[in-house]
Amino acid sequence: MSPGSVIPGFLRKADYRLPEDMSRPVIMIGAGTGIAPFKGFWMKRLAQKQEGHEIGKIMLYFGCRKRNMELLKTETDQLRKMGIDFERRDALSREKGEPRQYVQDLVREDGEKIYKTWMEEDGVIFICGKVAMAEEVGQVLRNILEVYGKMDKEEATQVMKNKKSQGSYQLDLFG
C-alpha cells in the first residue's frame, strides 16, 4: 500500500442503543463476537441500578462452539448476585457429546417467554452477529408471533417491521 491508495469501505449510522425507559426488558441475541455490544448494555444497566433506578430484566441468548468459549460467563453470572434480573442461555454448536445447538434453537424453545417479554411487557430485542444467524433468528421470531400472537405470516411480518421502526427490534450485523 502506498500513499494515495484507495481503500474500499463504507459507513453506516448505528442506532443500536438501550431504550430510555430503563424498566423495559431487554432480549439480547448473538453469537461469537456478537456479544461485544451487549457487555456495554448490561454494564449500563448495572450502573443505573446502582444509582437507584428500577431496571427491566435482561435476557441473553449467546451462541458459541464449545463450553470453554462461553465469553464473559463469569461476568454475567455476577450480575444476578448484584441484584440484576439476568438470564443467560448458551447454545453450543460443537461441544463433544452434545447435540449441535444454535441461538435460534434456544429462542424457539423459549418462544412463549420471548413473546410475553417482547409483546406484552414492551421488551426490546437486540440481535448482533452474522447476517445468516440474524436471518435464522428473524424467521424464528416471526414464527413466535404467528404461534403465540395468533397471527398469519403477513401480520407477523408487519409487526416485526413496526417493531423495527419503533426501535423495539434492533439489528447490528456483519459478515
mmCIF file of C-alpha atoms in Angstrom:
data_model
loop_
_atom_site.group_PDB
_atom_site.id
_atom_site.type_symbol
_atom_site.label_atom_id
_atom_site.label_comp_id
_atom_site.label_asym_id
_atom_site.label_seq_id
_atom_site.Cartn_x
_atom_site.Cartn_y
_atom_site.Cartn_z
ATOM 1 C CA MET A 1 0.000 0.000 0.000
ATOM 2 C CA SER A 2 1.346 3.367 -0.941
ATOM 3 C CA PRO A 3 0.266 6.943 -0.221
ATOM 4 C CA GLY A 4 -2.824 7.785 -2.221
ATOM 5 C CA SER A 5 -4.036 4.173 -2.417
ATOM 6 C CA VAL A 6 -7.789 3.733 -2.400
ATOM 7 C CA ILE A 7 -9.209 1.577 0.369
ATOM 8 C CA PRO A 8 -12.804 0.473 -0.201
ATOM 9 C CA GLY A 9 -15.174 0.823 2.745
ATOM 10 C CA PHE A 10 -18.477 2.188 3.894
ATOM 11 C CA LEU A 11 -20.024 3.978 6.840
ATOM 12 C CA ARG A 12 -23.396 3.342 8.351
ATOM 13 C CA LYS A 13 -25.324 5.070 11.070
ATOM 14 C CA ALA A 14 -25.727 2.954 14.183
ATOM 15 C CA ASP A 15 -28.831 3.477 16.294
ATOM 16 C CA TYR A 16 -28.110 0.461 18.425
ATOM 17 C CA ARG A 17 -28.904 1.563 21.946
ATOM 18 C CA LEU A 18 -30.853 0.716 25.045
ATOM 19 C CA PRO A 19 -34.314 2.235 25.424
ATOM 20 C CA GLU A 20 -34.552 5.401 27.504
ATOM 21 C CA ASP A 21 -37.124 3.709 29.741
ATOM 22 C CA MET A 22 -34.848 1.639 31.990
ATOM 23 C CA SER A 23 -37.710 -0.584 33.125
ATOM 24 C CA ARG A 24 -38.219 -2.064 29.654
ATOM 25 C CA PRO A 25 -36.946 -5.639 29.392
ATOM 26 C CA VAL A 26 -34.086 -6.356 27.020
ATOM 27 C CA ILE A 27 -33.566 -9.545 24.995
ATOM 28 C CA MET A 28 -30.064 -9.822 23.531
ATOM 29 C CA ILE A 29 -29.319 -12.472 20.908
ATOM 30 C CA GLY A 30 -25.844 -13.002 19.499
ATOM 31 C CA ALA A 31 -23.110 -15.437 18.646
ATOM 32 C CA GLY A 32 -19.342 -15.213 18.977
ATOM 33 C CA THR A 33 -18.097 -11.649 18.907
ATOM 34 C CA GLY A 34 -21.734 -10.546 18.628
ATOM 35 C CA ILE A 35 -21.688 -10.444 22.438
ATOM 36 C CA ALA A 36 -19.446 -7.339 22.433
ATOM 37 C CA PRO A 37 -22.083 -4.569 22.425
ATOM 38 C CA PHE A 38 -24.168 -6.459 24.950
ATOM 39 C CA LYS A 39 -21.451 -6.097 27.578
ATOM 40 C CA GLY A 40 -21.912 -2.343 27.318
ATOM 41 C CA PHE A 41 -25.664 -2.797 27.700
ATOM 42 C CA TRP A 42 -25.505 -4.826 30.906
ATOM 43 C CA MET A 43 -22.789 -2.576 32.339
ATOM 44 C CA LYS A 44 -25.017 0.460 31.737
ATOM 45 C CA ARG A 45 -27.999 -1.279 33.325
ATOM 46 C CA LEU A 46 -25.851 -2.265 36.325
ATOM 47 C CA ALA A 47 -24.727 1.360 36.746
ATOM 48 C CA GLN A 48 -28.357 2.513 36.510
ATOM 49 C CA LYS A 49 -29.378 0.011 39.197
ATOM 50 C CA GLN A 50 -26.520 1.130 41.435
ATOM 51 C CA GLU A 51 -27.787 4.703 41.032
ATOM 52 C CA GLY A 52 -31.128 3.537 42.445
ATOM 53 C CA HIS A 53 -33.108 3.198 39.213
ATOM 54 C CA GLU A 54 -35.583 0.407 38.568
ATOM 55 C CA ILE A 55 -34.340 -1.613 35.607
ATOM 56 C CA GLY A 56 -36.034 -4.232 33.480
ATOM 57 C CA LYS A 57 -34.955 -7.819 33.157
ATOM 58 C CA ILE A 58 -32.168 -8.770 30.801
ATOM 59 C CA MET A 59 -32.155 -11.970 28.762
ATOM 60 C CA LEU A 60 -29.064 -13.110 26.828
ATOM 61 C CA TYR A 61 -29.062 -15.843 24.197
ATOM 62 C CA PHE A 62 -25.444 -16.488 23.266
ATOM 63 C CA GLY A 63 -24.040 -18.943 20.758
ATOM 64 C CA CYS A 64 -20.530 -20.322 20.650
ATOM 65 C CA ARG A 65 -18.835 -23.523 19.593
ATOM 66 C CA LYS A 66 -17.722 -25.031 22.881
ATOM 67 C CA ARG A 67 -18.309 -24.555 26.586
ATOM 68 C CA ASN A 68 -14.777 -23.213 27.069
ATOM 69 C CA MET A 69 -15.674 -20.398 24.647
ATOM 70 C CA GLU A 70 -18.588 -19.064 26.706
ATOM 71 C CA LEU A 71 -17.401 -15.474 26.614
ATOM 72 C CA LEU A 72 -17.949 -13.315 29.688
ATOM 73 C CA LYS A 73 -19.805 -16.112 31.532
ATOM 74 C CA THR A 74 -18.172 -15.321 34.873
ATOM 75 C CA GLU A 75 -19.101 -11.666 34.450
ATOM 76 C CA THR A 76 -22.713 -12.361 33.550
ATOM 77 C CA ASP A 77 -23.054 -14.826 36.441
ATOM 78 C CA GLN A 78 -22.053 -11.998 38.797
ATOM 79 C CA LEU A 79 -24.902 -9.784 37.589
ATOM 80 C CA ARG A 80 -27.515 -11.931 39.342
ATOM 81 C CA LYS A 81 -25.505 -11.694 42.560
ATOM 82 C CA MET A 82 -25.599 -7.915 42.164
ATOM 83 C CA GLY A 83 -29.395 -7.896 42.051
ATOM 84 C CA ILE A 84 -29.927 -7.772 38.280
ATOM 85 C CA ASP A 85 -32.766 -9.873 36.867
ATOM 86 C CA PHE A 86 -30.452 -11.520 34.317
ATOM 87 C CA GLU A 87 -30.967 -14.755 32.451
ATOM 88 C CA ARG A 88 -28.352 -16.302 30.167
ATOM 89 C CA ARG A 89 -28.725 -19.279 27.857
ATOM 90 C CA ASP A 90 -25.838 -20.601 25.812
ATOM 91 C CA ALA A 91 -26.098 -22.595 22.599
ATOM 92 C CA LEU A 92 -23.101 -24.825 21.916
ATOM 93 C CA SER A 93 -22.662 -25.856 18.301
ATOM 94 C CA ARG A 94 -19.544 -28.041 18.561
ATOM 95 C CA GLU A 95 -19.429 -29.417 22.104
ATOM 96 C CA LYS A 96 -18.336 -33.030 22.048
ATOM 97 C CA GLY A 97 -21.039 -35.423 23.211
ATOM 98 C CA GLU A 98 -23.838 -32.858 22.912
ATOM 99 C CA PRO A 99 -26.200 -32.172 20.014
ATOM 100 C CA ARG A 100 -25.465 -29.084 17.938
ATOM 101 C CA GLN A 101 -27.454 -26.147 19.165
ATOM 102 C CA TYR A 102 -27.706 -22.606 17.828
ATOM 103 C CA VAL A 103 -29.172 -19.430 19.322
ATOM 104 C CA GLN A 104 -32.260 -19.721 17.133
ATOM 105 C CA ASP A 105 -32.927 -23.125 18.729
ATOM 106 C CA LEU A 106 -32.933 -21.546 22.197
ATOM 107 C CA VAL A 107 -35.131 -18.682 21.013
ATOM 108 C CA ARG A 108 -37.581 -21.245 19.580
ATOM 109 C CA GLU A 109 -37.572 -23.210 22.871
ATOM 110 C CA ASP A 110 -38.344 -20.034 24.818
ATOM 111 C CA GLY A 111 -40.928 -18.820 22.317
ATOM 112 C CA GLU A 112 -43.716 -18.193 24.782
ATOM 113 C CA LYS A 113 -41.424 -16.344 27.208
ATOM 114 C CA ILE A 114 -39.944 -14.248 24.400
ATOM 115 C CA TYR A 115 -43.401 -13.402 23.068
ATOM 116 C CA LYS A 116 -44.574 -12.302 26.505
ATOM 117 C CA THR A 117 -41.441 -10.251 27.183
ATOM 118 C CA TRP A 118 -41.344 -8.618 23.749
ATOM 119 C CA MET A 119 -45.028 -8.074 23.058
ATOM 120 C CA GLU A 120 -46.784 -7.920 26.429
ATOM 121 C CA GLU A 121 -44.011 -6.375 28.558
ATOM 122 C CA ASP A 122 -42.839 -3.992 25.789
ATOM 123 C CA GLY A 123 -39.371 -5.534 25.608
ATOM 124 C CA VAL A 124 -36.662 -4.686 23.119
ATOM 125 C CA ILE A 125 -34.866 -7.340 21.077
ATOM 126 C CA PHE A 126 -31.262 -6.795 20.007
ATOM 127 C CA ILE A 127 -29.528 -9.120 17.565
ATOM 128 C CA CYS A 128 -25.801 -8.839 16.948
ATOM 129 C CA GLY A 129 -23.684 -11.099 14.778
ATOM 130 C CA LYS A 130 -23.520 -12.553 11.325
ATOM 131 C CA VAL A 131 -26.272 -11.890 8.805
ATOM 132 C CA ALA A 132 -27.075 -15.608 8.397
ATOM 133 C CA MET A 133 -27.652 -16.040 12.145
ATOM 134 C CA ALA A 134 -29.852 -12.954 12.277
ATOM 135 C CA GLU A 135 -31.940 -14.200 9.352
ATOM 136 C CA GLU A 136 -32.484 -17.549 11.109
ATOM 137 C CA VAL A 137 -33.416 -15.814 14.367
ATOM 138 C CA GLY A 138 -35.730 -13.458 12.468
ATOM 139 C CA GLN A 139 -37.594 -16.404 10.986
ATOM 140 C CA VAL A 140 -37.975 -17.931 14.452
ATOM 141 C CA LEU A 141 -39.230 -14.618 15.884
ATOM 142 C CA ARG A 142 -41.799 -14.323 13.091
ATOM 143 C CA ASN A 143 -42.929 -17.875 13.850
ATOM 144 C CA ILE A 144 -43.211 -16.990 17.555
ATOM 145 C CA LEU A 145 -45.511 -14.100 16.619
ATOM 146 C CA GLU A 146 -47.593 -16.423 14.461
ATOM 147 C CA VAL A 147 -47.942 -19.091 17.150
ATOM 148 C CA TYR A 148 -48.272 -17.089 20.376
ATOM 149 C CA GLY A 149 -49.780 -13.958 18.838
ATOM 150 C CA LYS A 150 -52.123 -15.995 16.654
ATOM 151 C CA MET A 151 -51.091 -14.053 13.538
ATOM 152 C CA ASP A 152 -50.711 -15.085 9.953
ATOM 153 C CA LYS A 153 -47.347 -14.698 8.218
ATOM 154 C CA GLU A 154 -48.159 -11.280 6.755
ATOM 155 C CA GLU A 155 -49.357 -9.874 10.092
ATOM 156 C CA ALA A 156 -46.276 -11.204 11.873
ATOM 157 C CA THR A 157 -44.002 -9.709 9.211
ATOM 158 C CA GLN A 158 -45.734 -6.336 9.575
ATOM 159 C CA VAL A 159 -45.431 -6.440 13.374
ATOM 160 C CA MET A 160 -41.698 -7.058 13.011
ATOM 161 C CA LYS A 161 -41.378 -4.103 10.608
ATOM 162 C CA ASN A 162 -43.289 -1.918 13.075
ATOM 163 C CA LYS A 163 -41.148 -3.073 15.989
ATOM 164 C CA LYS A 164 -38.042 -2.286 13.957
ATOM 165 C CA SER A 165 -39.231 1.250 13.144
ATOM 166 C CA GLN A 166 -40.124 1.786 16.828
ATOM 167 C CA GLY A 167 -36.662 0.679 17.981
ATOM 168 C CA SER A 168 -38.028 -2.464 19.666
ATOM 169 C CA TYR A 169 -36.245 -4.780 17.225
ATOM 170 C CA GLN A 170 -32.665 -3.709 16.558
ATOM 171 C CA LEU A 171 -30.001 -5.369 14.439
ATOM 172 C CA ASP A 172 -26.229 -4.894 14.309
ATOM 173 C CA LEU A 173 -24.978 -7.280 11.644
ATOM 174 C CA PHE A 174 -21.758 -8.166 9.898
ATOM 175 C CA GLY A 175 -20.359 -10.831 7.555
#
